[in-house]
Tab-separated table of C-alpha atoms and ligand atoms in Angstrom:
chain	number	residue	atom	x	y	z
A	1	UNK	CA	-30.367	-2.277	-6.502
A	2	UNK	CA	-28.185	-4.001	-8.522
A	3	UNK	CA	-24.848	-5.467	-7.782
A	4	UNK	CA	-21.792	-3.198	-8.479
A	5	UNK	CA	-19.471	-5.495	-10.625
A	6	UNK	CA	-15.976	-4.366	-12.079
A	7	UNK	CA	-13.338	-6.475	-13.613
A	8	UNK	CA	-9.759	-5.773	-13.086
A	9	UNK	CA	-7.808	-7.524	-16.067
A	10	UNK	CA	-3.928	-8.183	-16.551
A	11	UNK	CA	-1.335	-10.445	-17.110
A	12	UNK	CA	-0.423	-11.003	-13.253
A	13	UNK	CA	3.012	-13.030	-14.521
A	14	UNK	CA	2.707	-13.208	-11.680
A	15	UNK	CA	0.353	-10.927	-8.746
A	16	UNK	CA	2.609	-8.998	-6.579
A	17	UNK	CA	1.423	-7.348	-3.502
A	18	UNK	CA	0.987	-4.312	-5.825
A	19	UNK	CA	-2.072	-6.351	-7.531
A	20	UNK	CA	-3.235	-7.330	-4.545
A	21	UNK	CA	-3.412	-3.254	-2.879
A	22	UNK	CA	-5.355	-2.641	-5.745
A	23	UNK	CA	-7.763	-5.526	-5.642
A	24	UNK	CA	-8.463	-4.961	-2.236
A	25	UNK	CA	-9.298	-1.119	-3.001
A	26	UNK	CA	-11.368	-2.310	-5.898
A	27	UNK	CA	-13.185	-4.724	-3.454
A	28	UNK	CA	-13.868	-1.964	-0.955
A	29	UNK	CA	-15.788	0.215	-3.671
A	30	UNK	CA	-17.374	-2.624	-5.642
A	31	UNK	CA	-20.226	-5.592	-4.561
A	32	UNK	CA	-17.233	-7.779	-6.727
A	33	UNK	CA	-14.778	-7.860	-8.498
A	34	UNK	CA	-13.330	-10.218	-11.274
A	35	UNK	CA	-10.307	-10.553	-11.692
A	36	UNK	CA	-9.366	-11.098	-15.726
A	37	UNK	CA	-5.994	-13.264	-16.508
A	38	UNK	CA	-5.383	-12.400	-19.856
A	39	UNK	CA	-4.216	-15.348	-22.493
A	40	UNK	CA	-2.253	-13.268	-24.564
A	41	UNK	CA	-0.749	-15.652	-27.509
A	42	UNK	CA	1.221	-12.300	-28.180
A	43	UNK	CA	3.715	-12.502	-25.270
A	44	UNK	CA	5.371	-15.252	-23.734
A	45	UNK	CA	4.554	-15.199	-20.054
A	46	UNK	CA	7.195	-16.793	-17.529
A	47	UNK	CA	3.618	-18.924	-16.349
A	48	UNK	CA	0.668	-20.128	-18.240
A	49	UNK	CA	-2.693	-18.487	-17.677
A	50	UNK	CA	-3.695	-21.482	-15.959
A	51	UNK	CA	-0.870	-21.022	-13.423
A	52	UNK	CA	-1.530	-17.744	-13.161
A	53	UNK	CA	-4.819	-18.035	-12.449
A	54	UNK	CA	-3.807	-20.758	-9.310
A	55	UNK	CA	-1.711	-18.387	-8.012
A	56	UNK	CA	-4.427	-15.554	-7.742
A	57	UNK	CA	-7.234	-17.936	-6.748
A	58	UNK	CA	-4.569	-19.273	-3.399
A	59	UNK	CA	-4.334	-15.149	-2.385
A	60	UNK	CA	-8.306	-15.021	-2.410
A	61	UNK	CA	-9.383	-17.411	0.561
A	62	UNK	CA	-9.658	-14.365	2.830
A	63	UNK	CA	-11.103	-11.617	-0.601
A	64	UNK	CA	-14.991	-12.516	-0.574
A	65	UNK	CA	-16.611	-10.635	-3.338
A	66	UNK	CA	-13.292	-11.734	-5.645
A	67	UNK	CA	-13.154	-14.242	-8.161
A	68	UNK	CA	-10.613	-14.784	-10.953
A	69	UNK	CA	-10.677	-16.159	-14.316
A	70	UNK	CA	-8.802	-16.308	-17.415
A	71	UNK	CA	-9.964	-14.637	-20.495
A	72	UNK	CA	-9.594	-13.724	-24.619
A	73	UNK	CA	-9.716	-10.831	-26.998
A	74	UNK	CA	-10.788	-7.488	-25.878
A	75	UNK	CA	-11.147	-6.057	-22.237
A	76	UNK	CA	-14.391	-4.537	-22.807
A	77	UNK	CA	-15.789	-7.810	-24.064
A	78	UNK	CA	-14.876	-9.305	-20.973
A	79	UNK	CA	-16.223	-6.447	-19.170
A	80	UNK	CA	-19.779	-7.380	-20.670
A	81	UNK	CA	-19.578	-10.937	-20.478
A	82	UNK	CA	-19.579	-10.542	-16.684
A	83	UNK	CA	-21.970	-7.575	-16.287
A	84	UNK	CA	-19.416	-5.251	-14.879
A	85	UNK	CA	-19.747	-1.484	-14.844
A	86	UNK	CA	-16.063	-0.528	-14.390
A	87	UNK	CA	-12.823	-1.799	-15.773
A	88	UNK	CA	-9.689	-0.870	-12.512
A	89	UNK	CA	-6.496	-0.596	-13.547
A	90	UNK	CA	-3.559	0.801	-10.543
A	91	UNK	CA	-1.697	3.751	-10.952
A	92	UNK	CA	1.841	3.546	-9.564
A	93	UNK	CA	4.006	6.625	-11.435
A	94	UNK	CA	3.361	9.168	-13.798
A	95	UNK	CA	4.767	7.208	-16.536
A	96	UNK	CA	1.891	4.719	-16.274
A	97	UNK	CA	-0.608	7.136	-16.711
A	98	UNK	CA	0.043	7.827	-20.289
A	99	UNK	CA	-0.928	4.544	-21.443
A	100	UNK	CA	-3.186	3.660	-19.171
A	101	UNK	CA	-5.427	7.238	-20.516
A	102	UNK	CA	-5.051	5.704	-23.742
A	103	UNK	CA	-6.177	2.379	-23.466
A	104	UNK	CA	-9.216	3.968	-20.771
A	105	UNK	CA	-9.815	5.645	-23.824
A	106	UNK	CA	-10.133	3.579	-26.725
A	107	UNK	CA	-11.796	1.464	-24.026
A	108	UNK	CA	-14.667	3.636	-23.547
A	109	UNK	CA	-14.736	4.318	-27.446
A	110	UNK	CA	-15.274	0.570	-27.703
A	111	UNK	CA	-17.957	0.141	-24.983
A	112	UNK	CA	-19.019	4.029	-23.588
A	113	UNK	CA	-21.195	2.287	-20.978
A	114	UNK	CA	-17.942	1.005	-19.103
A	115	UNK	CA	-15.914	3.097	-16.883
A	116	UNK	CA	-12.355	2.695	-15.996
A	117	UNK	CA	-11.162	3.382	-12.825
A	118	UNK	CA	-8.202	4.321	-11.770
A	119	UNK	CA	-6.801	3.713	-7.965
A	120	UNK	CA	-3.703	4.360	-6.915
A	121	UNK	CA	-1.255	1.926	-5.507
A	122	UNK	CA	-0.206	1.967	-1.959
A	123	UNK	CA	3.657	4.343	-1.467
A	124	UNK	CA	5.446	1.265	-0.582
A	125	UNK	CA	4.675	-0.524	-3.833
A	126	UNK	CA	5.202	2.067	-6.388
A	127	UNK	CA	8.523	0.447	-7.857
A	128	UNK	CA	7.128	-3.011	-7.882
A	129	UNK	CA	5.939	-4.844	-11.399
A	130	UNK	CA	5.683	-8.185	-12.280
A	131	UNK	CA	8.539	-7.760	-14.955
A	132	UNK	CA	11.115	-6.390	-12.321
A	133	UNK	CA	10.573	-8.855	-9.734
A	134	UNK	CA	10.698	-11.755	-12.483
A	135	UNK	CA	14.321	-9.965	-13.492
A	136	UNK	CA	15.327	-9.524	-9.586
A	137	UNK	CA	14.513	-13.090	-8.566
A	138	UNK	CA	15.887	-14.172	-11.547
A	139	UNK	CA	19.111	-13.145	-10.646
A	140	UNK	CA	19.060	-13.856	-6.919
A	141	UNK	CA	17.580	-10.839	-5.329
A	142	UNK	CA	15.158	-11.375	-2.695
A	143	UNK	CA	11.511	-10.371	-3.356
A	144	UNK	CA	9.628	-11.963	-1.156
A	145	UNK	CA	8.541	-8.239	0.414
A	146	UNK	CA	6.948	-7.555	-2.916
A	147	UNK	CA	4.734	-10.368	-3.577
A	148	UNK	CA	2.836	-12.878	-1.780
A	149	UNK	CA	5.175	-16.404	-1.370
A	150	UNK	CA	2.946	-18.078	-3.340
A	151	UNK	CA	4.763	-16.093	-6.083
A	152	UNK	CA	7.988	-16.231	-5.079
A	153	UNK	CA	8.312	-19.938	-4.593
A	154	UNK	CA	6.888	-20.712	-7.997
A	155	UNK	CA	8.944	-18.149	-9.795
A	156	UNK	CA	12.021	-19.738	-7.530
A	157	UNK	CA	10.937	-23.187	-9.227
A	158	UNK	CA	10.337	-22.196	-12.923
A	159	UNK	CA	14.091	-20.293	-12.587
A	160	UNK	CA	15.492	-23.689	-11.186
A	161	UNK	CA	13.512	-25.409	-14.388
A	162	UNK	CA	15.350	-22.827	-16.767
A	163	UNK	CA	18.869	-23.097	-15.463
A	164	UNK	CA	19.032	-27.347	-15.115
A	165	UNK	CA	21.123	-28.237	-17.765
A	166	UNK	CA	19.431	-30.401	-20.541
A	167	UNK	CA	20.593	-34.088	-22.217
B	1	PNS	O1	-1.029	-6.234	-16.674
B	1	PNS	P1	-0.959	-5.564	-18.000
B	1	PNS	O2	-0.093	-6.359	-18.956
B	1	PNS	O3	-0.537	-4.122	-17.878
B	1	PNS	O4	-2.458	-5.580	-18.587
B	1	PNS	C1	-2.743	-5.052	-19.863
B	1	PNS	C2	-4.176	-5.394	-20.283
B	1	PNS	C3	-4.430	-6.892	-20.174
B	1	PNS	C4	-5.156	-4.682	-19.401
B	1	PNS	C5	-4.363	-4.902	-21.754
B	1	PNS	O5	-3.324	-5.400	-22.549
B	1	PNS	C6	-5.687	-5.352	-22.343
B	1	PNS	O6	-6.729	-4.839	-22.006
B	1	PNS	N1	-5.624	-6.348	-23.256
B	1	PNS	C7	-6.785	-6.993	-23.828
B	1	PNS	C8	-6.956	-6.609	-25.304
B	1	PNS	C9	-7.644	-5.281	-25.409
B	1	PNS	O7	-8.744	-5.073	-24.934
B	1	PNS	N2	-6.924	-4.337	-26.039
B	1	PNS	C10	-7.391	-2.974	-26.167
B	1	PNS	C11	-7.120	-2.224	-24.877
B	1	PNS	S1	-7.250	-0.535	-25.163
């Protein structure tokens, strides 16, 4: 039989624990899973893809069946390029699931012969995003119960980075 791939894209600026209680459902259910970085010229990320990706790949010594790369363009292209089957996305509140319907949508207009999957995230991380935790440890809050230290520590370096005075 043939392996059971499915890609799991975002921005992951940067993974929380919420990423990771999805990847490890994903990786439960599929033979692997990759995870997609997106590049997206369109937004400025607090971390470069490349970072991005390094702070994934150090969360994956103990995820066989999980790799992670960075990629361009459309989801369902990258879906291909990799021979997956399924695209997961998590599910935290409601409000996600209108947009996530659409985009599962116009995602299977684009490519019917991928799926996407939806699993839903773990109680205890339903109010955690990437964009919150950036904002919280930002301003001194302390995240490090919502995503791995890895994380943390580099987003407490790239605030230090923004706030040293220049000239
Ligand atoms: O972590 P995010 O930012 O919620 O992830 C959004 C992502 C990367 C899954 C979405 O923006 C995406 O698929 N972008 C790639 C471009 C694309 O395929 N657009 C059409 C999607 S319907």
């Amino acid at each position: 039989m043939s392996e059971r791939i499915a890609v799991y894209p975002g921005s992951f600026d940067p993974v929380t624990f919420g990423h990771l209680d999805i990847l490890d459902r994903a990786a439960a259910i599929f033979d692997s899973v990759v995870v997609g970085v997106l590049e997206n010229p369109g937004k400025t990320p607090l971390f470069t893809a490349e970072e991005r990706v390094e702070l994934l790949r150090s969360c994956l010594e103990t995820r066989p069946g999980v790799e992670v790369t960075t990629f361009r363009g459309l989801t369902v292209e990258f879906a291909a390029s990799v021979g997956a089957i399924a695209i997961v996305r998590g599910l935290r509140v409601i409000s996600d699931f209108e947009t996530e319907f659409q985009m599962a949508l116009m995602n299977r207009r684009l490519n019917p012969r991928v799926n996407t999957v939806f699993l839903m995230t773990s109680f205890s991380n339903v109010f955690i995003s990437s964009s919150l935790i950036k904002e919280v440890c930002q301003l001194g809050g302390d995240v490090a119960e919502m995503a791995p230290s890895v994380s943390v520590e580099a987003m407490h370096r790239r605030f230090a980075t923004q706030r040293a005075p220049h000239g």
